[in-house]
Tab-separated table of C-alpha atoms in Angstrom:
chain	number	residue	atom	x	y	z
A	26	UNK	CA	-38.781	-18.853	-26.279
A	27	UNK	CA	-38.574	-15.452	-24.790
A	28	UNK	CA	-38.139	-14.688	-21.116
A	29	UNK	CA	-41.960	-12.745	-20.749
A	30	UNK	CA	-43.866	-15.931	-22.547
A	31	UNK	CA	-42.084	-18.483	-20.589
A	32	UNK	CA	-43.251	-16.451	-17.385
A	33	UNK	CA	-46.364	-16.676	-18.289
A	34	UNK	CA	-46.835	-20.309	-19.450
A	35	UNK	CA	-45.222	-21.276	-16.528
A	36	UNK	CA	-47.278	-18.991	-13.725
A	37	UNK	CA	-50.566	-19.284	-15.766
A	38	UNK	CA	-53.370	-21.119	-13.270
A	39	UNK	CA	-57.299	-21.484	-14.253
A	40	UNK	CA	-59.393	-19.073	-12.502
A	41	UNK	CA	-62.980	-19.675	-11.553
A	42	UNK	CA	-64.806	-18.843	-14.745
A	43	UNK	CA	-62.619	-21.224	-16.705
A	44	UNK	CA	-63.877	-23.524	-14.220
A	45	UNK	CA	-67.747	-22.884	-13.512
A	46	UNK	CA	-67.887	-23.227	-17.724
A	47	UNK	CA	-66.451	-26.076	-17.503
A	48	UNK	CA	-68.756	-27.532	-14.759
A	49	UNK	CA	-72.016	-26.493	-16.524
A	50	UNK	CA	-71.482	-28.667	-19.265
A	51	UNK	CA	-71.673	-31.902	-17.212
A	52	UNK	CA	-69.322	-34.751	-16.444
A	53	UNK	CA	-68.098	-35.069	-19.886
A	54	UNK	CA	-66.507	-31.791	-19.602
A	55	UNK	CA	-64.941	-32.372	-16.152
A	56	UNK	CA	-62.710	-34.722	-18.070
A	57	UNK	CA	-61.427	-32.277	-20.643
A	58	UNK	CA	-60.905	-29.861	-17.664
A	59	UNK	CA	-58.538	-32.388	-15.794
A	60	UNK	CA	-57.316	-33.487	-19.036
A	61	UNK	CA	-56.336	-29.372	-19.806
A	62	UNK	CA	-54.944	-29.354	-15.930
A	63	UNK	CA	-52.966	-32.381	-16.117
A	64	UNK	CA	-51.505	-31.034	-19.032
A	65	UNK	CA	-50.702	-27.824	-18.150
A	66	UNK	CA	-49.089	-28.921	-15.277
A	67	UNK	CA	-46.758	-31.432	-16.928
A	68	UNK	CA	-45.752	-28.926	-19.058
A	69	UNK	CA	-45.241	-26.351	-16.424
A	70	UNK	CA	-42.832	-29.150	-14.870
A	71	UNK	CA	-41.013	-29.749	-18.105
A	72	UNK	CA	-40.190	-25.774	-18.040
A	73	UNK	CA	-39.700	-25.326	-14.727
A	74	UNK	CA	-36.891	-28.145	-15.500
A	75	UNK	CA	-35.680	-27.088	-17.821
A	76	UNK	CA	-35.053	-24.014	-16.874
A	77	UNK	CA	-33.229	-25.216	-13.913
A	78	UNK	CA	-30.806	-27.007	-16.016
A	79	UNK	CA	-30.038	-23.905	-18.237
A	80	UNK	CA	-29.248	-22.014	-14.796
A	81	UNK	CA	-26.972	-24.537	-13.485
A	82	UNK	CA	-25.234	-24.747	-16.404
A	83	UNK	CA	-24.606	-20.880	-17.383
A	84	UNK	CA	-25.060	-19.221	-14.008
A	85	UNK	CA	-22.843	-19.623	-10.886
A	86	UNK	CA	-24.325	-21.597	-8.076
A	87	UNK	CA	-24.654	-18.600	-4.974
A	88	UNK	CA	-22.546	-21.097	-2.713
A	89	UNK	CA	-19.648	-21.625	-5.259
A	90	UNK	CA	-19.912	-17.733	-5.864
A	91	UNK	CA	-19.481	-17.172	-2.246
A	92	UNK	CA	-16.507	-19.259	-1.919
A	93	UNK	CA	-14.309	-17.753	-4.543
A	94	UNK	CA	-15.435	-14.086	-3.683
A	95	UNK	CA	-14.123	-15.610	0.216
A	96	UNK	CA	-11.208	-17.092	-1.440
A	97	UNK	CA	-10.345	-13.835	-3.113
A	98	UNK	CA	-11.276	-12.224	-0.143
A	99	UNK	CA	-8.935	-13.941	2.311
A	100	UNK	CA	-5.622	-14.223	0.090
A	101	UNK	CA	-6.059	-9.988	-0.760
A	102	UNK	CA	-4.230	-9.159	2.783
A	103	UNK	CA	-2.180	-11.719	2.721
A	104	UNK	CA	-0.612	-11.321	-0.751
A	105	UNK	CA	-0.452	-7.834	-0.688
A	106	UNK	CA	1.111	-7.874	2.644
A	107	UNK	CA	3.669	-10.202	1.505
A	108	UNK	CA	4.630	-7.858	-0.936
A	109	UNK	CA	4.940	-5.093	1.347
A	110	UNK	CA	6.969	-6.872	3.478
A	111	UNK	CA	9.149	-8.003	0.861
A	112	UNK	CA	9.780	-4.662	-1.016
A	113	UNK	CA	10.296	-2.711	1.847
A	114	UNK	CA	12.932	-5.323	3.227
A	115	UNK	CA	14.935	-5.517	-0.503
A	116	UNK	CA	15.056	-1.771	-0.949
A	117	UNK	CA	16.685	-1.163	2.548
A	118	UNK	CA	19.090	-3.940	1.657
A	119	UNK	CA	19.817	-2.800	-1.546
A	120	UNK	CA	20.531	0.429	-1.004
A	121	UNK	CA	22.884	-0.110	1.587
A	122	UNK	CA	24.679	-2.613	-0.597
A	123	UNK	CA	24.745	0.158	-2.796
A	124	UNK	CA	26.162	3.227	-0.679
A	125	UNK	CA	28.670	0.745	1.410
A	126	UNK	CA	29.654	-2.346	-0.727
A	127	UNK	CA	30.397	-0.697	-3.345
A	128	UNK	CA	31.452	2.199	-1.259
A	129	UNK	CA	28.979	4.926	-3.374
A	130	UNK	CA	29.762	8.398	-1.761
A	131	UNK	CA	27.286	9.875	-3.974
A	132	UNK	CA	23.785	9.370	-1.501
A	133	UNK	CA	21.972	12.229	-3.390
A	134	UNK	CA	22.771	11.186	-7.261
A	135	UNK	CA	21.413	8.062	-6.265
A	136	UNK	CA	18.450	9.586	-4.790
A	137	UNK	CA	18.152	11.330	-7.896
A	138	UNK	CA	18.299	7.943	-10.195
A	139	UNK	CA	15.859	6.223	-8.074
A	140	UNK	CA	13.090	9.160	-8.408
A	141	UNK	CA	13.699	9.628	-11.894
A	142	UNK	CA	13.071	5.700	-12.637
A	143	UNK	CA	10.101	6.543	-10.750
A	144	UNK	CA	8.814	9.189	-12.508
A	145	UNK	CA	9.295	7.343	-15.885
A	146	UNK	CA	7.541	4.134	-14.858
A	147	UNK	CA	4.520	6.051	-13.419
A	148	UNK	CA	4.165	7.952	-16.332
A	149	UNK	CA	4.369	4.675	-18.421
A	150	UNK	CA	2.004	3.175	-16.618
A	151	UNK	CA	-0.748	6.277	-17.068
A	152	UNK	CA	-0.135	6.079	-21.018
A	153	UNK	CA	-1.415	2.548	-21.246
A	154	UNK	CA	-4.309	3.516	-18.985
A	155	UNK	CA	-3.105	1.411	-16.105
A	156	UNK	CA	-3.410	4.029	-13.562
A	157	UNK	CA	-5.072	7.246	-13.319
A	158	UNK	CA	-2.952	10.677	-12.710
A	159	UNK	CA	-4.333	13.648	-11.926
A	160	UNK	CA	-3.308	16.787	-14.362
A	161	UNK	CA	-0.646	19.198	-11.815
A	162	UNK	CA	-1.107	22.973	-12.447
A	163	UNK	CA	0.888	25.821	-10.694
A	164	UNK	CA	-1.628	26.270	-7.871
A	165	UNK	CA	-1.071	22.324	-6.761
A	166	UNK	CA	2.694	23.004	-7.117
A	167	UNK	CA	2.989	25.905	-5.093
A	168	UNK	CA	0.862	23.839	-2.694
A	169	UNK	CA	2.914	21.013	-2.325
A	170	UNK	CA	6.539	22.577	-2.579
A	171	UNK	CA	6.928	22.945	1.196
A	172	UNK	CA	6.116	19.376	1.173
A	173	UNK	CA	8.913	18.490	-1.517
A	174	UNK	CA	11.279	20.021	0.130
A	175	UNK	CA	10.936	18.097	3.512
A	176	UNK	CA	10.701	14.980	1.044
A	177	UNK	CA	13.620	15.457	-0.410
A	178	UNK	CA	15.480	16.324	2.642
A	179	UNK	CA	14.225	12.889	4.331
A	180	UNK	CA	15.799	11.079	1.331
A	181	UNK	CA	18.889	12.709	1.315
A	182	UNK	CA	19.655	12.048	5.131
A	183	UNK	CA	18.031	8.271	5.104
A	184	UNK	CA	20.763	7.635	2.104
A	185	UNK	CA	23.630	9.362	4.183
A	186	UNK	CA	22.443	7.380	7.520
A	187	UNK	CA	22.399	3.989	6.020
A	188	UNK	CA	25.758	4.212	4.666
A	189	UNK	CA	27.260	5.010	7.820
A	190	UNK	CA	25.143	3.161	10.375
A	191	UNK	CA	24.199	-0.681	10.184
A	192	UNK	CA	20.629	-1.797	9.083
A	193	UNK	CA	19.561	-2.984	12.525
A	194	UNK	CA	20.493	0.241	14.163
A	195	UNK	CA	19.250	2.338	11.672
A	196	UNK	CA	15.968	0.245	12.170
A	197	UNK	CA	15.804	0.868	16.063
A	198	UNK	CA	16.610	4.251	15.835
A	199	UNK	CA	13.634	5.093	12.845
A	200	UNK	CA	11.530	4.448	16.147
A	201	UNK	CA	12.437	8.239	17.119
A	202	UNK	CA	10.404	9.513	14.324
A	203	UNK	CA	7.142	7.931	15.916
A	204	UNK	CA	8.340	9.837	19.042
A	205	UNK	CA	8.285	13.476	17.036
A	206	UNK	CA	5.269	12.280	15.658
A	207	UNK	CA	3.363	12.278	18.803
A	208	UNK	CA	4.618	14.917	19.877
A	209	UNK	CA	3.948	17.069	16.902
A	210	UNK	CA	0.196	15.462	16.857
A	211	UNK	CA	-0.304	16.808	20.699
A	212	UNK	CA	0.535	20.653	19.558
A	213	UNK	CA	-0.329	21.148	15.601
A	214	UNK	CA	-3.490	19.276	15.824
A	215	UNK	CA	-4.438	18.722	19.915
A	216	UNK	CA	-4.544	15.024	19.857
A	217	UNK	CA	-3.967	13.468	23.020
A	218	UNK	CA	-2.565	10.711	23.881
A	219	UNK	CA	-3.137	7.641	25.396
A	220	UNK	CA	-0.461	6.559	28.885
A	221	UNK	CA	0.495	3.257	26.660
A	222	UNK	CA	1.638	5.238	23.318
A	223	UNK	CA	4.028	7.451	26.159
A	224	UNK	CA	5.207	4.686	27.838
A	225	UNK	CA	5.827	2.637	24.370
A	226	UNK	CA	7.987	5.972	23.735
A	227	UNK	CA	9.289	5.971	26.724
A	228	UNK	CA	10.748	2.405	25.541
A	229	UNK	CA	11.784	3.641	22.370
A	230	UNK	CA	14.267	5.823	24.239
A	231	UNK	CA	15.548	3.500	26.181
A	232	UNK	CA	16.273	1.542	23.429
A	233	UNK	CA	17.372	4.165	21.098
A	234	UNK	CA	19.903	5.132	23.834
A	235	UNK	CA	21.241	1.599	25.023
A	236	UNK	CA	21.442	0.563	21.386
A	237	UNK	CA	23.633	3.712	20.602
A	238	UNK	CA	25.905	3.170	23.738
A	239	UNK	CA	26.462	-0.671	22.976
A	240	UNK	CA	27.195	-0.103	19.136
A	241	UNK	CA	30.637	-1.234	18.334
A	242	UNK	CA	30.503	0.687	15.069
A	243	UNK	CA	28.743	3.566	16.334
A	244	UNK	CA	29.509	6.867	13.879
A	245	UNK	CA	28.810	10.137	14.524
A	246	UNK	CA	27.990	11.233	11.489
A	247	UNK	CA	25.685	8.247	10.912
A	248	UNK	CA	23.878	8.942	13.665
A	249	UNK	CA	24.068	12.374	13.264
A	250	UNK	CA	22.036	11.937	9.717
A	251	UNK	CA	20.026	9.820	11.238
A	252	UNK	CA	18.286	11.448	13.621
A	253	UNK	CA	17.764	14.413	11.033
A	254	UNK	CA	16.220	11.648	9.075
A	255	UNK	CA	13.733	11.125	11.751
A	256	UNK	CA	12.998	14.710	12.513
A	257	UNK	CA	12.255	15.535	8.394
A	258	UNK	CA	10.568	12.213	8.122
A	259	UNK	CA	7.991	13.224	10.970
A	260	UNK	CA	7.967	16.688	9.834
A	261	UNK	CA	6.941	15.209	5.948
A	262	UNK	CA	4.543	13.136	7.606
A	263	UNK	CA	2.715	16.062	9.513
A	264	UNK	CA	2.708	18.942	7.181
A	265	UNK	CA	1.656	16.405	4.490
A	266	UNK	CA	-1.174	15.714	6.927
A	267	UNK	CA	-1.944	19.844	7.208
A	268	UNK	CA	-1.528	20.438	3.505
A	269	UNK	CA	-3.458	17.695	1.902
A	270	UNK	CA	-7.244	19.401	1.969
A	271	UNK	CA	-5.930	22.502	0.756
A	272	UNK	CA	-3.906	20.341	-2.183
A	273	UNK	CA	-7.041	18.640	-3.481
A	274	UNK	CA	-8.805	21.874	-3.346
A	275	UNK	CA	-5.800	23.084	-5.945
A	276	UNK	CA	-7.130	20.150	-8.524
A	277	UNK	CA	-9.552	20.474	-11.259
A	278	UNK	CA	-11.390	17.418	-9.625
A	279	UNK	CA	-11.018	18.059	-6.573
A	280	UNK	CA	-9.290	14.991	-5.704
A	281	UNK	CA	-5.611	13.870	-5.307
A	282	UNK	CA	-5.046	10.101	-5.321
A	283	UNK	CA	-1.785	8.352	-4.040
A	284	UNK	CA	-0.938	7.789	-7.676
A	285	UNK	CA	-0.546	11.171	-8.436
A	286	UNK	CA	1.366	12.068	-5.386
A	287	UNK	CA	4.044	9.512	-6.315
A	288	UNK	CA	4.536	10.730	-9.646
A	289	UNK	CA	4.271	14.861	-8.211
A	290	UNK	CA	6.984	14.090	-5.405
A	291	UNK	CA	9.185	12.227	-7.162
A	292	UNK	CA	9.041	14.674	-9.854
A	293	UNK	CA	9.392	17.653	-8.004
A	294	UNK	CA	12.528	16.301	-6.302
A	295	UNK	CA	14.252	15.888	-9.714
A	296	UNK	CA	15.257	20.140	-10.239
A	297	UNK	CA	16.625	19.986	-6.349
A	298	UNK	CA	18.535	16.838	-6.956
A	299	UNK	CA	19.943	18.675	-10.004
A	300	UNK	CA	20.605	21.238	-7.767
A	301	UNK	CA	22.438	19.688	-5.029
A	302	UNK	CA	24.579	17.441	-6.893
A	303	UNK	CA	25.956	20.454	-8.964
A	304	UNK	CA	26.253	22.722	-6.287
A	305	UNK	CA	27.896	19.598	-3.765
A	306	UNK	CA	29.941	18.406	-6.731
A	307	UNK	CA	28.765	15.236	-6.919
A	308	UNK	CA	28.860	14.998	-10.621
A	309	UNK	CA	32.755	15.071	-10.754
A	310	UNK	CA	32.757	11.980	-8.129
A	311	UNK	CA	29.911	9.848	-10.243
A	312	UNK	CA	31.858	11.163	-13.526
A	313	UNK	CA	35.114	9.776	-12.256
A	314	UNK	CA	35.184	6.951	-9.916
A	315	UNK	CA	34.705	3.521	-11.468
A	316	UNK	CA	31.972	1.879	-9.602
A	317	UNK	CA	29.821	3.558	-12.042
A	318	UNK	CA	31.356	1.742	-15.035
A	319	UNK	CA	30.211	-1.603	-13.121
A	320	UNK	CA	27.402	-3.310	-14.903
A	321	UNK	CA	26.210	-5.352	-11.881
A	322	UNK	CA	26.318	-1.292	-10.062
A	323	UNK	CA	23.480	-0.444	-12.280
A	324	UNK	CA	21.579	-3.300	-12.302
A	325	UNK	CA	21.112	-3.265	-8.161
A	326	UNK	CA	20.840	0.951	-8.633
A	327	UNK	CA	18.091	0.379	-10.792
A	328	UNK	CA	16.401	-2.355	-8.982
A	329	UNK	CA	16.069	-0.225	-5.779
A	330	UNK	CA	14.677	2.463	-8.028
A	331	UNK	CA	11.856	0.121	-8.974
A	332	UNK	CA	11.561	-1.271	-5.384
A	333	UNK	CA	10.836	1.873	-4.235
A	334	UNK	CA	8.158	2.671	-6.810
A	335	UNK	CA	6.715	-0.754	-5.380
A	336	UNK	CA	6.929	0.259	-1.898
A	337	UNK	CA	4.720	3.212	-2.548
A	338	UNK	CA	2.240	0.978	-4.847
A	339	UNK	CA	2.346	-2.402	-2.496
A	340	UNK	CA	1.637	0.305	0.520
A	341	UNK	CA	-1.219	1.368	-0.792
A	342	UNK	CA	-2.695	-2.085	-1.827
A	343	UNK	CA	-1.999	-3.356	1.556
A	344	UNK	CA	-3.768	-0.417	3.260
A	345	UNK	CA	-6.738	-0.580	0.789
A	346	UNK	CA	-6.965	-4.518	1.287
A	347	UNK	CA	-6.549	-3.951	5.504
A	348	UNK	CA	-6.891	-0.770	7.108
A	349	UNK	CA	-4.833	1.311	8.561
A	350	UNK	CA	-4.191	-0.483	12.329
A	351	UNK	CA	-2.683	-3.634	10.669
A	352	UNK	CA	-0.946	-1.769	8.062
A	353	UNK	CA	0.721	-0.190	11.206
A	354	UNK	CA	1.033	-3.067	13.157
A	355	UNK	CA	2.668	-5.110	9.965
A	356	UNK	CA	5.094	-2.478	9.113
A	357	UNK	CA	6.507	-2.481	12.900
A	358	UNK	CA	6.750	-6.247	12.899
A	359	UNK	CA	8.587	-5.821	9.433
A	360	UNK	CA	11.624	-4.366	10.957
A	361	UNK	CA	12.274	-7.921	12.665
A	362	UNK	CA	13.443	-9.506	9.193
A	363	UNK	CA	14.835	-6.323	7.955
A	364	UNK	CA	17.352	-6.105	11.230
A	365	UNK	CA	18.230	-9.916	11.344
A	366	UNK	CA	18.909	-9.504	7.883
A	367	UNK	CA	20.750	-6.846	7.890
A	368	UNK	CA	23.148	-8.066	10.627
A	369	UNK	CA	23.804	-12.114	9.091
A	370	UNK	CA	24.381	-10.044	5.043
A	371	UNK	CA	26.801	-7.148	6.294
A	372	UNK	CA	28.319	-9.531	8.752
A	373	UNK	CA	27.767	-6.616	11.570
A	374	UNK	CA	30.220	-6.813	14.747
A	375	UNK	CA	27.595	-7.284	17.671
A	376	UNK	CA	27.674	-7.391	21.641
A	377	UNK	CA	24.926	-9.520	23.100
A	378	UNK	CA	24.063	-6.214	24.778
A	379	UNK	CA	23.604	-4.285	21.702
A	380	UNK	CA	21.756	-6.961	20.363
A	381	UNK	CA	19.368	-7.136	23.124
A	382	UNK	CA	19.029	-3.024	22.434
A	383	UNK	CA	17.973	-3.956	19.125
A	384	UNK	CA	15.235	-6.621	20.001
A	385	UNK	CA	13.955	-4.391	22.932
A	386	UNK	CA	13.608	-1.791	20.467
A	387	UNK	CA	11.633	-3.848	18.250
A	388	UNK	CA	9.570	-4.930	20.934
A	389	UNK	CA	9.050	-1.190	21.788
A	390	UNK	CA	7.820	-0.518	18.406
A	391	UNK	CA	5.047	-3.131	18.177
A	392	UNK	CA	4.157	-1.765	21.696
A	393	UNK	CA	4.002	1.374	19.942
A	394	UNK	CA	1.782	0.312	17.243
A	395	UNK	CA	-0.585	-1.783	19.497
A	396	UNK	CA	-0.806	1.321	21.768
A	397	UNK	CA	-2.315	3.629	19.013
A	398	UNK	CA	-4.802	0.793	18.124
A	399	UNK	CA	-6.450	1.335	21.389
């Protein structure tokens, strides 16, 4: 029974002219009329039944809908945060198990590796139709090449940092790059800021500076690549800021999704990798020395280049699922685990006053954080 007839045997009533016929005819026919009522109602019951055993048995009931979309709903950020958390931690670990226990002096092949895994596993991925990539053309490139080049430049000196500077340290002193950051917001794009975020910085120095004094492995050249780290890292993060309309104005679509600027920074860094490694001579040093004929070498090489693919993917999940205060918020509580974890695996020589350096400048960052919420 169709849909249309069942509406209409079920919402069907008598109207008046049924009944005044009916009534002419004398008590004989008042019968049949309540004889024709009682049975239309009993069978608009039996429908009406019946069709509310059909929907309870093929449609969802709204409250059991509710809960799983609320289910769904409330394990999204926490998930995805997880797995944030958890990539960002194992790729800082990993790489600095690559560059100092096995004692790899070759920061920018590995750089190289990592993008190149990168690169392959987006491009996988946008063959079977799991994400979408936009198509690059030599307007978008031109575009974004200032931007590639500060990319590549924040890699390089993050890889050189970490091998000469502990996790934990390296950790405190990333909080300089917020400091730039601030900075560079106030005069490229006149955004003022509040007297927390400047007194959270304020912190940030203090720590920065205590932590540095108090370091019993402290390295010159760590720090030194460090703190170019920061500067390239907050210069990445502004001009990416001042470039993006004009790059999605370079697209056939009009449109540039954080897919697609994965795959075009990672694969624009490959020809300066090239570059540098010839012209600094790596390839003799990964050609010769025999950490590269290590198995085990590869496999935690080529983990780190997947991890940080996932950092870039899990990022972006987390963000979509929250929003961009918590995402801040989480990612300056997630250098707590990263520095305690760093110290107990690398078994780091520490003073209880450069440890309290390194938990005031944690503190300082999720000052930091909480300041820009307001």
């Amino acid at each position: 029974m169709s849909a249309v007839k069942l509406e209409a045997i079920v919402c069907h009533e008598p109207d008046e002219s049924e009944l005044s016929h009916f009534s002419d005819n004398g008590s004989k026919n008042k019968n049949v009329v309540f004889q024709l009522l009682d049975q239309k109602s009993s069978e608009r019951r039996w429908l009406s039944e019946r069709f509310l055993r059909w929907r309870r048995r093929y449609l969802p009931v709204d409250g059991d809908n509710r809960r799983d979309h609320g289910s769904v709903k409330q394990s999204g950020p926490l998930v995805s945060g997880a797995a944030y958390c958890v990539s960002s931690c194992s790729m800082i670990i990993l790489n600095k198990i690559v560059l100092s226990s096995y004692n790899f002096n070759a920061g920018i092949s590995l750089m190289l590796y990592q993008n190149l895994i990168s690169c392959l596993v987006v491009a996988v991925l946008d063959i079977s139709g799991v994400v979408s990539v936009e198509k690059f053309n030599w307007k978008l490139i031109r575009v974004w090449m200032p931007v590639n080049v500060i990319f590549v430049g924040m890699l390089v000196s993050g890889m050189y940092s970490l091998k000469y500077i502990n996790v934990a340290m390296v950790t405190i002193l990333k909080n300089a790059t917020n400091i730039i950051t601030a900075i560079g917001e106030v005069y490229m794009f006149r955004k003022r800021q509040n007297n927390k975020v400047w007194a959270a910085m304020f912190m940030m120095i203090i720590s920065a500076i205590s932590g540095g004094i108090t370091d019993l492995t402290f390295d010159a050249v760590g720090y030194t690549w460090q703190l170019a780290n920061c500067f390239l890292t907050a210069c990445y993060s502004l001009t990416l800021r001042r470039v993006m309309d004009k790059a999605k104005q370079s697209t056939k679509s009009g449109s540039l999704n954080e897919v697609s600027m994965v795959l075009l920074n990672n694969l624009l860094s490959l020809p300066f990798g090239i570059i540098l490694v010839i012209l600094l001579g790596e390839w003799r040093y990964v050609i010769s020395t025999d950490v590269t004929k290590d198995a085990m070498f590869w496999v935690v090489a080529t983990a780190s280049g997947f991890l940080g693919l996932a950092i870039s993917f899990t990022s972006m999940w987390f963000l979509h699922q929250t929003g961009p205060t918590t995402y801040s918020l989480v990612g300056s509580l997630n250098k707590v685990p990263i520095s305690l974890a760093g110290l107990v695996l690398f078994n780091v020589p520490l003073s209880l006053p450069n440890l309290f350096s390194i938990l005031f400048g944690l503190f300082a960052g999720v000052v930091f954080a909480r300041a820009k919420m307001s």
